[in-house]
């Protein structure tokens, strides 16, 4: 009986072809991206752990203007939507202790306009001393038009906030979550929060119409100096990024190569990064392949915590649970 | 004038930029804060000069297509056109307003297009695609609650216009249908997505207030449920913007504020300051968005 070319078969065939193409990419010898996985909780050891991590990765901080970009979306105490303010505080203090000239916390939520109130509900005022002086609402910031170095097919330029454009280093602090449109939302997708609502609205729907995967890659191309620290202490599984369930993974995943970090975080979540389209598109040296990443700290196998996937994304499950 | 209102007026006057407009906080001028500040300061004798300068700024920045951009440097008219029209109503030549209203009438949400709906049908998508024409934040994108509610408020003022009334009425009816189609399970509204992949979502305070404002004069059995949702939000809302929109929405439906706690969160942005002044004015009987007040 001849094989029928169903849509599912076509997708799997395309995925296999893309995976094969990805495998042919390799970083230059000795240039493999470094990614750390740390077991962590939100307790008192967080500052030391983050500081060690920044030192280990030789993150250039002395005299630099640093922007911390957490993920603030909505508040629901029954689940884990937003980056923990305890982690944001630990990173802020670690950056200061390592000589950063300034550390600003900045975010532009995609659904709700009252950003400050969202930050208050998410515990940022309570946890972070003088939060009001350190925070910038990127939705209402001064803006500048940027030609995207790697444009999306329908998006060649974007207005972006000056706070993000003027910094020396942006530290993406995403929450480890499943995402009902792209599979997983981590450090790269977190940059959607840079897009100013004052121009594009709440939600920033232009990014959806221009293709989410293309836009993730496009926006990341406008932010060259970035370090990623994924808050995987408590993440979200199921119908993320808002309506899913809290999932304890007990880890932080970090590194300077955003593709390698997100790919590693995917593996921790039990998701095959080679099946996440924006990661395949963004890699330029095979960084989604396990073999091409120099991973330190805990091995993935020791901390892998499969996040529940909605039926539409069950095909993303990483083999070998 | 109430002492608190007087202080808020002073705050706004002190924050006006040299060019006559306002930024979102202390920054460069933008259409949304300028329009909201102008609306809030209207009728205040201390603000006559400030209002005249703000009016000039807004009129000078109308784009050739009749709409307004969020900032002068952005080469695209957007949702802020509705706010500019509301703020300039009665303050400038009819032709300026007419061109703005015509721009609004030309805007539809991309997800209502026949092409998009046919594509979704062929892909077997669930029927979450609206046929109602709503308004988007940014042209050529989907319809959402806030831009739809603001456009409806602006277009209500064209119901009696000889040339635009028919088109305005049609779009207002479509807008109303869109709003009801986006009602959340708790009776209020969120940003405009009451379901995501079949999962029910809950409402927000600010958008519930905006929808109620846009639905003034409506008689629908679901209105009581929506007003109850707004009152529930009002009792626990800590957001200045949320509280202001809720008050504006409840008052326009004749709901009294007595007995509803009104917390006083800090006012950080010009839109928050302006909205809080608009709500205070509405509580004292001067409701800037009330069609009944305008008719009287």
Coordinates of C-alpha atoms in Angstrom, one line a residue:
Chain A
X1 CA 0.0 0.0 0.0
X2 CA 1.5 3.3 -1.0
X3 CA 2.3 5.8 1.8
X4 CA -0.1 8.6 2.0
X5 CA 1.6 12.0 2.4
X6 CA -0.4 13.3 5.3
X7 CA 0.2 16.7 6.9
X8 CA 1.8 15.0 9.9
X9 CA 4.2 13.0 7.7
X10 CA 5.1 16.1 5.8
X11 CA 5.9 17.9 9.0
X12 CA 8.0 15.0 10.3
X13 CA 9.8 14.8 7.0
X14 CA 10.6 18.5 7.0
X15 CA 11.7 18.3 10.6
X16 CA 14.0 15.4 9.8
X17 CA 15.5 17.2 6.9
X18 CA 16.0 20.3 9.0
X19 CA 17.6 18.3 11.8
X20 CA 20.0 16.7 9.3
X21 CA 20.9 20.1 8.0
X22 CA 21.4 21.3 11.5
X23 CA 23.7 18.4 12.3
X24 CA 26.1 19.5 9.5
X25 CA 26.7 22.8 11.3
X26 CA 29.6 22.8 13.8
X27 CA 31.3 25.5 15.9
X28 CA 35.0 26.0 15.3
X29 CA 37.1 23.7 17.5
X30 CA 37.5 25.3 20.9
X31 CA 34.7 27.8 20.2
X32 CA 31.9 25.6 21.5
X33 CA 29.4 27.8 23.4
X34 CA 29.5 27.4 27.2
X35 CA 26.2 26.7 29.0
X36 CA 25.8 26.2 32.8
X37 CA 23.1 24.3 34.5
X38 CA 22.9 24.9 38.2
X39 CA 20.5 23.3 40.7
X40 CA 18.9 26.2 42.5
X41 CA 16.1 27.5 44.7
X42 CA 15.0 31.0 45.6
X43 CA 16.8 30.8 49.0
X44 CA 19.8 32.7 50.4
X45 CA 22.4 31.0 48.2
X46 CA 21.0 32.5 45.0
X47 CA 23.3 35.6 45.0
X48 CA 26.5 33.5 45.4
X49 CA 25.4 31.1 42.8
X50 CA 24.6 33.8 40.3
X51 CA 27.8 35.7 41.1
X52 CA 29.9 32.5 40.6
X53 CA 28.1 31.9 37.3
X54 CA 28.8 35.4 36.0
X55 CA 32.5 35.1 36.9
X56 CA 32.8 31.6 35.4
X57 CA 31.4 32.9 32.1
X58 CA 33.7 36.0 32.2
X59 CA 30.7 38.2 31.6
X60 CA 32.0 41.7 31.0
X61 CA 30.4 43.8 33.7
X62 CA 33.0 46.2 35.1
X63 CA 32.0 49.8 34.1
X64 CA 29.2 48.5 31.9
X65 CA 25.6 49.7 31.8
X66 CA 23.5 46.6 32.3
X67 CA 19.8 46.1 31.6
X68 CA 18.0 43.1 33.2
X69 CA 15.0 42.0 31.2
X70 CA 12.8 39.7 33.2
X71 CA 9.6 38.2 31.9
X72 CA 6.5 40.0 33.3
X73 CA 3.2 39.1 31.7
X74 CA 0.3 38.8 34.0
X75 CA -0.2 37.8 37.7
X76 CA -1.9 34.7 38.9
X77 CA -0.8 33.4 42.3
X78 CA -1.9 29.9 41.4
X79 CA 0.8 29.5 38.8
X80 CA 4.3 30.7 37.8
X81 CA 4.1 33.2 35.0
X82 CA 6.7 35.8 35.8
X83 CA 10.5 35.7 36.5
X84 CA 11.0 35.5 40.2
X85 CA 11.9 38.8 41.7
X86 CA 14.3 36.9 44.0
X87 CA 16.3 35.9 41.0
X88 CA 16.2 39.4 39.5
X89 CA 17.5 40.8 42.8
X90 CA 20.3 38.2 42.9
X91 CA 21.4 39.1 39.4
X92 CA 21.2 42.8 40.1
X93 CA 23.3 42.5 43.2
X94 CA 25.8 40.2 41.5
X95 CA 26.2 42.6 38.6
X96 CA 26.8 45.5 41.1
X97 CA 29.3 43.5 43.1
X98 CA 31.2 42.8 39.9
X99 CA 31.5 46.5 39.1
X100 CA 28.6 47.3 36.7
X101 CA 28.3 51.0 36.3
X102 CA 24.5 50.8 36.4
X103 CA 21.9 48.1 36.5
X104 CA 18.4 48.8 35.2
X105 CA 15.4 46.5 35.3
X106 CA 13.3 46.9 32.2
X107 CA 10.2 45.2 30.8
X108 CA 7.3 45.9 28.5
X109 CA 4.5 43.4 29.2
X110 CA 2.5 42.3 26.2
X111 CA -1.1 42.0 27.6
X112 CA -1.6 44.5 30.4
X113 CA -0.8 48.3 30.2
X114 CA -0.4 48.9 34.0
X115 CA 3.2 47.6 34.1
X116 CA 4.0 49.0 37.5
X117 CA 0.9 47.3 39.1
X118 CA 1.8 44.1 37.5
X119 CA 5.3 44.4 39.0
X120 CA 3.8 45.1 42.4
X121 CA 1.5 42.1 42.1
X122 CA 4.4 39.9 41.1
X123 CA 6.3 40.9 44.2
X124 CA 9.0 43.1 42.6
X125 CA 8.4 46.1 44.9
X126 CA 8.5 43.9 48.0
X127 CA 11.6 42.0 47.1
X128 CA 13.8 44.6 45.3
X129 CA 14.9 47.6 47.3
X130 CA 14.2 50.9 45.6
X131 CA 12.6 49.0 42.7
X132 CA 10.9 52.2 41.6
X133 CA 14.3 53.9 41.0
X134 CA 15.7 51.0 39.0
X135 CA 12.7 50.1 36.7
X136 CA 11.8 51.3 33.2
X137 CA 8.5 50.5 31.5
X138 CA 9.7 49.6 28.0
X139 CA 6.2 50.1 26.6
X140 CA 6.4 53.8 27.4
X141 CA 10.1 54.4 27.0
X142 CA 11.7 56.8 24.5
X143 CA 12.0 54.9 21.2
X144 CA 14.2 54.7 18.2
X145 CA 13.7 53.0 14.8
X146 CA 16.0 50.1 14.1
X147 CA 16.7 48.4 10.8
X148 CA 16.7 44.7 11.8
X149 CA 20.1 43.1 10.8
X150 CA 18.2 39.9 10.2
X151 CA 14.7 41.1 9.1
X152 CA 11.6 38.9 9.1
X153 CA 9.9 38.6 5.7
X154 CA 7.3 41.2 6.6
X155 CA 9.2 43.2 9.1
X156 CA 12.4 45.0 8.1
X157 CA 12.5 47.6 10.9
X158 CA 11.1 48.1 14.4
X159 CA 10.7 50.9 16.9
X160 CA 12.6 49.8 20.0
X161 CA 13.1 51.3 23.4
X162 CA 16.3 53.4 24.0
X163 CA 16.9 51.9 27.4
X164 CA 17.5 48.5 25.7
X165 CA 19.4 50.0 22.7
X166 CA 21.7 52.1 24.8
X167 CA 22.9 49.5 27.3
X168 CA 26.3 47.7 27.0
X169 CA 24.8 44.3 28.0
X170 CA 21.3 43.0 28.2
X171 CA 20.7 40.1 30.5
X172 CA 17.6 38.2 29.4
X173 CA 15.9 36.6 32.5
X174 CA 13.1 34.5 31.1
X175 CA 10.8 32.1 33.0
X176 CA 11.1 28.5 31.8
X177 CA 7.8 27.9 30.2
X178 CA 6.0 26.0 27.5
X179 CA 4.3 28.2 24.8
X180 CA 1.1 27.4 23.0
X181 CA 2.4 28.9 19.7
X182 CA 6.1 28.2 19.5
X183 CA 6.6 25.3 21.9
X184 CA 8.9 26.9 24.5
X185 CA 9.5 30.4 25.6
X186 CA 13.0 31.1 27.0
X187 CA 15.7 33.7 26.6
X188 CA 15.2 34.6 22.9
X189 CA 11.4 34.8 23.0
X190 CA 11.7 37.0 26.1
X191 CA 12.9 39.8 23.8
X192 CA 9.3 40.3 22.6
X193 CA 9.0 42.4 25.7
X194 CA 11.3 45.0 24.2
X195 CA 8.8 45.9 21.5
X196 CA 7.0 49.1 22.7
X197 CA 3.2 48.9 23.2
X198 CA 2.9 52.6 22.7
X199 CA 3.5 51.9 19.0
X200 CA 2.4 48.4 18.4
X201 CA -0.2 47.9 21.2
X202 CA -1.0 45.3 23.9
X203 CA -0.5 42.6 22.6
X204 CA 2.2 43.4 20.1
X205 CA 0.2 41.7 17.5
X206 CA 2.4 42.8 14.5
X207 CA 4.9 40.2 15.6
X208 CA 2.3 37.5 15.3
X209 CA 1.2 38.5 11.8
X210 CA 4.8 38.8 10.6
X211 CA 5.5 35.3 11.9
X212 CA 6.5 34.6 15.5
X213 CA 9.5 32.4 14.7
X214 CA 10.8 34.9 12.2
X215 CA 10.3 37.8 14.6
X216 CA 12.0 36.1 17.4
X217 CA 15.1 35.8 15.3
X218 CA 14.7 39.3 13.9
X219 CA 14.5 41.0 17.3
X220 CA 17.4 39.0 18.6
X221 CA 19.5 40.2 15.7
X222 CA 19.0 43.8 17.0
X223 CA 20.4 43.0 20.4
X224 CA 24.0 41.8 19.9
X225 CA 25.3 41.9 23.5
X226 CA 23.2 39.5 25.6
X227 CA 23.6 37.0 28.4
X228 CA 20.8 34.7 29.3
X229 CA 19.9 33.3 32.8
X230 CA 16.7 31.1 32.6
X231 CA 14.6 31.0 35.8
X232 CA 13.9 27.3 35.8
X233 CA 13.5 27.0 39.6
X234 CA 9.8 27.1 39.0
X235 CA 8.5 27.1 35.5
X236 CA 5.2 26.5 33.7
X237 CA 4.0 23.5 31.8
X238 CA 0.9 22.8 29.7
X239 CA -0.9 25.7 28.1
X240 CA 1.9 28.3 28.7
X241 CA 2.9 31.1 28.7
X242 CA 0.0 32.2 30.9
X243 CA -2.6 29.5 31.5
X244 CA -0.3 26.6 32.2
X245 CA 0.5 24.9 35.5
X246 CA 3.4 25.6 37.9
X247 CA 6.3 23.1 37.3
X248 CA 9.2 22.7 39.7
X249 CA 12.4 22.1 37.8
X250 CA 14.9 23.5 40.4
X251 CA 17.5 24.8 37.9
X252 CA 19.0 27.9 36.4
X253 CA 20.4 27.6 32.8
X254 CA 22.8 30.3 31.7
X255 CA 25.3 31.3 29.0
X256 CA 26.3 33.9 26.5
X257 CA 25.1 32.0 23.4
X258 CA 21.4 32.5 23.5
X259 CA 20.6 29.6 21.1
X260 CA 22.7 27.2 23.0
X261 CA 21.1 28.3 26.3
X262 CA 17.6 27.9 25.0
X263 CA 18.4 24.6 23.4
X264 CA 19.8 23.3 26.7
X265 CA 16.8 24.6 28.7
X266 CA 14.5 22.8 26.2
X267 CA 16.3 19.5 26.9
X268 CA 15.9 20.1 30.7
X269 CA 12.1 20.5 29.9
X270 CA 12.1 17.3 27.9
X271 CA 11.6 19.2 24.6
X272 CA 13.7 18.5 21.5
X273 CA 15.2 21.8 20.6
X274 CA 15.7 20.6 17.0
X275 CA 12.0 20.7 16.6
X276 CA 11.7 24.4 17.8
X277 CA 11.7 26.3 14.5
X278 CA 13.1 29.6 15.8
X279 CA 16.1 27.8 17.3
X280 CA 16.8 26.0 14.1
X281 CA 16.5 29.4 12.2
X282 CA 18.7 31.2 14.7
X283 CA 21.7 28.9 15.0
X284 CA 24.7 29.7 12.9
X285 CA 27.0 27.1 14.2
X286 CA 25.0 24.1 15.2
X287 CA 24.4 25.4 18.8
X288 CA 21.2 23.4 19.2
X289 CA 23.1 20.1 19.0
X290 CA 24.1 18.7 22.4
X291 CA 27.5 17.7 21.1
X292 CA 28.3 21.2 20.0
X293 CA 27.7 22.7 23.5
X294 CA 30.3 22.8 26.2
X295 CA 28.0 22.2 29.2
X296 CA 29.1 22.7 32.8
X297 CA 27.4 22.2 36.1
X298 CA 24.7 19.6 36.3
X299 CA 24.3 17.2 33.3
X300 CA 20.9 17.5 31.5
X301 CA 20.1 13.9 32.4
X302 CA 20.4 14.6 36.1
X303 CA 17.9 17.5 36.1
X304 CA 15.6 16.7 33.2
X305 CA 12.1 17.3 34.2
X306 CA 9.6 16.7 31.4
X307 CA 7.2 19.6 31.2
X308 CA 3.7 18.5 30.2
X309 CA 2.9 19.5 26.5
X310 CA -0.5 20.3 25.1
X311 CA -1.6 17.8 22.4
X312 CA -0.6 20.2 19.6
X313 CA 3.0 20.0 20.8
X314 CA 3.4 16.4 21.9
X315 CA 5.6 15.8 18.8
X316 CA 8.2 18.1 20.4
X317 CA 9.0 15.6 23.2
X318 CA 12.7 14.7 23.4
X319 CA 13.4 11.0 23.1
X320 CA 14.9 9.0 25.9
X321 CA 13.0 10.1 29.0
Chain B
X1 CA -12.8 72.3 42.7
X2 CA -11.8 69.4 45.0
X3 CA -8.4 69.9 46.5
X4 CA -7.1 66.6 45.1
X5 CA -8.3 67.5 41.6
X6 CA -6.6 70.9 41.9
X7 CA -3.3 69.2 42.8
X8 CA -3.7 66.8 39.8
X9 CA -4.3 69.7 37.5
X10 CA -1.1 71.3 38.8
X11 CA 0.8 68.1 38.2
X12 CA -0.3 68.0 34.6
X13 CA 0.4 71.6 34.0
X14 CA 3.9 71.3 35.4
X15 CA 4.6 68.3 33.2
X16 CA 3.6 70.0 29.9
X17 CA 6.5 70.1 27.4
X18 CA 7.6 73.3 25.7
X19 CA 6.0 72.2 22.5
X20 CA 2.6 72.0 24.1
X21 CA 2.2 68.3 24.4
X22 CA 3.2 65.7 27.1
X23 CA 5.4 62.6 27.2
X24 CA 4.5 59.4 28.9
X25 CA 6.4 60.6 32.0
X26 CA 8.9 63.4 31.6
X27 CA 10.1 62.5 28.1
X28 CA 9.4 63.7 24.6
X29 CA 5.9 64.4 23.4
X30 CA 3.6 61.6 22.3
X31 CA 0.0 61.6 21.1
X32 CA -1.6 59.4 23.7
X33 CA -0.5 61.4 26.8
X34 CA -1.1 64.6 25.0
X35 CA -4.7 63.7 24.1
X36 CA -5.5 62.3 27.5
X37 CA -4.0 65.3 29.3
X38 CA -6.0 67.7 27.0
X39 CA -9.2 65.8 27.7
X40 CA -8.5 65.9 31.5
X41 CA -7.7 69.6 31.5
X42 CA -10.7 70.7 29.4
X43 CA -13.0 73.1 31.3
X44 CA -10.4 74.0 33.8
X45 CA -10.0 77.8 33.7
X46 CA -6.3 77.5 34.9
X47 CA -5.5 75.3 31.9
X48 CA -6.8 77.5 29.0
X49 CA -3.4 78.3 27.7
X50 CA -2.1 74.8 28.2
X51 CA -5.2 73.4 26.3
X52 CA -4.7 75.8 23.5
X53 CA -1.1 74.8 23.1
X54 CA -1.9 71.1 23.3
X55 CA -4.6 71.6 20.7
X56 CA -2.2 73.3 18.3
X57 CA 0.3 70.4 18.8
X58 CA -2.3 67.7 18.0
X59 CA -3.7 69.6 15.0
X60 CA -0.2 70.2 13.7
X61 CA 0.6 66.5 13.9
X62 CA -2.4 65.1 12.1
X63 CA -1.0 63.0 9.3
X64 CA -2.0 63.4 5.6
X65 CA -4.1 60.3 5.8
X66 CA -6.2 61.9 8.5
X67 CA -4.9 59.8 11.4
X68 CA -2.4 60.4 14.1
X69 CA 0.9 58.5 14.8
X70 CA 1.9 57.6 18.3
X71 CA 4.8 60.0 18.1
X72 CA 5.7 62.5 15.4
X73 CA 8.7 60.4 14.2
X74 CA 6.6 57.3 13.6
X75 CA 5.3 57.2 10.0
X76 CA 2.1 55.3 10.7
X77 CA -1.3 56.3 12.0
X78 CA -2.5 54.0 14.8
X79 CA -5.1 53.6 17.6
X80 CA -4.1 57.0 19.0
X81 CA -6.2 58.6 16.3
X82 CA -9.3 57.8 18.5
X83 CA -7.8 59.6 21.5
X84 CA -6.8 62.6 19.4
X85 CA -10.4 62.9 18.0
X86 CA -11.9 62.7 21.4
X87 CA -9.6 65.3 22.8
X88 CA -10.0 67.7 19.8
X89 CA -13.8 67.4 19.6
X90 CA -15.2 71.0 19.7
X91 CA -11.7 72.5 19.8
X92 CA -10.7 72.6 16.1
X93 CA -12.1 72.9 12.6
X94 CA -14.7 70.2 11.6
X95 CA -12.6 69.2 8.6
X96 CA -9.7 68.1 10.9
X97 CA -12.0 65.9 12.8
X98 CA -13.8 64.6 9.8
X99 CA -10.6 63.4 8.2
X100 CA -9.7 61.7 11.4
X101 CA -13.1 60.0 11.6
X102 CA -12.8 58.9 8.0
X103 CA -9.5 57.3 8.8
X104 CA -11.1 55.4 11.6
X105 CA -13.9 54.3 9.4
X106 CA -11.4 52.9 6.9
X107 CA -9.7 50.7 9.5
X108 CA -10.7 47.1 10.0
X109 CA -9.2 44.2 11.8
X110 CA -7.2 41.9 9.6
X111 CA -8.7 38.8 11.2
X112 CA -12.1 39.8 9.9
X113 CA -11.0 39.8 6.3
X114 CA -12.6 37.3 4.0
X115 CA -9.2 36.0 2.9
X116 CA -8.1 35.4 6.4
X117 CA -11.3 33.7 7.4
X118 CA -11.3 31.5 4.3
X119 CA -7.7 30.5 5.2
X120 CA -8.6 29.7 8.8
X121 CA -11.6 27.6 7.5
X122 CA -9.3 25.6 5.2
X123 CA -6.8 25.0 8.0
X124 CA -9.7 23.7 10.1
X125 CA -9.2 26.4 12.8
X126 CA -11.7 26.6 15.6
X127 CA -14.3 29.2 15.2
X128 CA -12.6 31.9 17.1
X129 CA -12.3 34.2 14.1
X130 CA -14.6 37.2 14.4
X131 CA -16.7 38.2 11.5
X132 CA -17.4 41.5 13.3
X133 CA -15.3 44.4 12.2
X134 CA -13.3 45.8 15.1
X135 CA -10.2 48.0 15.3
X136 CA -6.6 47.1 15.8
X137 CA -3.8 48.8 17.7
X138 CA -1.6 49.0 14.6
X139 CA -3.0 48.8 11.0
X140 CA -3.2 45.4 9.3
X141 CA -3.3 43.4 12.5
X142 CA -6.1 41.7 14.5
X143 CA -8.9 43.5 16.3
X144 CA -8.4 44.0 20.1
X145 CA -10.6 45.4 22.8
X146 CA -9.0 48.8 23.7
X147 CA -8.6 50.2 20.2
X148 CA -12.2 49.0 19.4
X149 CA -13.6 50.6 22.5
X150 CA -11.8 53.9 21.9
X151 CA -12.8 54.0 18.2
X152 CA -16.4 53.4 19.2
X153 CA -16.2 56.3 21.7
X154 CA -14.8 58.6 19.0
X155 CA -17.3 57.5 16.3
X156 CA -20.4 57.9 18.6
X157 CA -19.9 61.7 18.0
X158 CA -20.5 61.2 14.2
X159 CA -23.9 59.6 14.6
X160 CA -25.7 62.8 13.6
X161 CA -23.4 63.8 10.8
X162 CA -25.1 63.9 7.5
X163 CA -22.4 62.2 5.5
X164 CA -20.8 59.8 8.0
X165 CA -23.7 58.8 10.2
X166 CA -24.6 55.6 8.2
X167 CA -21.1 54.3 8.1
X168 CA -20.5 55.3 11.8
X169 CA -23.7 53.5 12.9
X170 CA -22.7 50.3 10.9
X171 CA -19.3 50.3 12.5
X172 CA -20.7 51.0 16.0
X173 CA -23.0 48.0 15.6
X174 CA -20.2 45.8 14.5
X175 CA -18.0 47.1 17.3
X176 CA -20.7 46.3 19.8
X177 CA -21.0 42.8 18.5
X178 CA -17.2 42.4 18.7
X179 CA -17.2 43.5 22.3
X180 CA -19.9 41.0 23.3
X181 CA -18.1 38.3 21.4
X182 CA -15.1 38.9 23.6
X183 CA -16.8 38.7 26.9
X184 CA -14.9 36.6 29.5
X185 CA -16.4 33.9 31.6
X186 CA -16.4 36.3 34.7
X187 CA -18.5 38.9 32.9
X188 CA -15.8 41.4 32.1
X189 CA -13.3 41.9 29.4
X190 CA -9.6 41.4 29.0
X191 CA -7.3 42.5 26.1
X192 CA -9.6 40.7 23.7
X193 CA -8.8 37.1 23.9
X194 CA -11.4 35.4 26.1
X195 CA -10.2 31.9 25.0
X196 CA -6.8 30.6 24.1
X197 CA -6.7 27.1 22.6
X198 CA -10.1 26.5 24.2
X199 CA -9.0 27.6 27.7
X200 CA -11.1 30.3 29.3
X201 CA -9.4 33.5 30.3
X202 CA -10.4 36.1 32.9
X203 CA -11.0 39.8 32.6
X204 CA -8.9 42.8 33.5
X205 CA -10.1 46.0 35.3
X206 CA -9.0 48.6 32.8
X207 CA -10.4 46.8 29.7
X208 CA -13.7 46.1 31.5
X209 CA -14.1 49.8 32.2
X210 CA -13.2 50.7 28.6
X211 CA -15.8 48.2 27.2
X212 CA -18.5 49.5 29.5
X213 CA -17.8 53.1 28.4
X214 CA -18.1 52.0 24.7
X215 CA -21.3 50.2 25.5
X216 CA -23.1 53.2 27.0
X217 CA -26.7 53.5 25.8
X218 CA -26.7 49.7 25.1
X219 CA -29.5 47.5 26.3
X220 CA -28.3 44.0 26.6
X221 CA -29.1 41.3 29.1
X222 CA -25.4 40.7 29.6
X223 CA -24.8 44.3 30.8
X224 CA -25.8 43.6 34.4
X225 CA -23.3 40.8 34.5
X226 CA -20.6 43.1 33.1
X227 CA -21.4 45.8 35.6
X228 CA -21.2 43.3 38.4
X229 CA -17.8 42.2 37.1
X230 CA -16.6 45.8 37.1
X231 CA -17.8 46.3 40.7
X232 CA -15.9 43.2 41.7
X233 CA -12.8 44.5 40.0
X234 CA -13.3 47.9 41.6
X235 CA -13.3 46.4 45.1
X236 CA -9.8 44.9 44.7
X237 CA -8.1 46.8 42.0
X238 CA -4.8 48.4 42.9
X239 CA -4.0 50.0 39.6
X240 CA -4.5 53.7 39.0
X241 CA -5.3 53.1 35.3
X242 CA -7.7 50.3 36.2
X243 CA -9.5 52.2 38.9
X244 CA -9.9 55.2 36.6
X245 CA -11.3 53.3 33.6
X246 CA -13.6 51.3 36.0
X247 CA -15.0 54.4 37.5
X248 CA -15.6 56.0 34.1
X249 CA -17.3 52.9 32.8
X250 CA -19.5 52.4 35.9
X251 CA -20.5 56.0 36.1
X252 CA -21.6 56.2 32.5
X253 CA -24.1 53.4 33.3
X254 CA -25.4 55.3 36.4
X255 CA -23.7 53.2 39.0
X256 CA -22.8 55.1 42.1
X257 CA -19.3 55.0 43.5
X258 CA -20.6 55.2 47.1
X259 CA -19.6 52.1 49.1
X260 CA -16.9 51.1 46.6
X261 CA -13.5 51.5 48.0
X262 CA -11.3 53.7 45.9
X263 CA -7.7 53.0 46.7
X264 CA -5.1 55.7 45.8
X265 CA -2.2 54.0 44.1
X266 CA 0.7 56.2 43.1
X267 CA 0.3 58.1 39.8
X268 CA 3.5 57.5 37.8
X269 CA 2.7 58.3 34.2
X270 CA 0.9 61.2 32.4
X271 CA -1.9 58.8 31.2
X272 CA -2.4 57.7 34.8
X273 CA -2.6 61.2 36.1
X274 CA -4.9 62.3 33.3
X275 CA -7.2 59.3 33.7
X276 CA -7.4 59.8 37.4
X277 CA -8.4 63.4 36.8
X278 CA -11.0 62.4 34.2
X279 CA -12.5 59.9 36.8
X280 CA -12.6 62.6 39.5
X281 CA -14.3 64.9 37.1
X282 CA -16.8 62.2 36.2
X283 CA -17.5 61.6 39.9
X284 CA -18.4 65.2 40.2
X285 CA -20.8 65.1 37.3
X286 CA -18.5 66.2 34.4
X287 CA -18.0 63.0 32.5
X288 CA -15.8 63.6 29.4
X289 CA -17.0 60.4 27.7
X290 CA -20.7 60.5 28.5
X291 CA -22.9 60.9 25.4
X292 CA -25.8 61.9 27.7
X293 CA -23.8 64.8 29.2
X294 CA -22.8 65.9 25.7
X295 CA -26.3 65.8 24.4
X296 CA -27.5 67.9 27.4

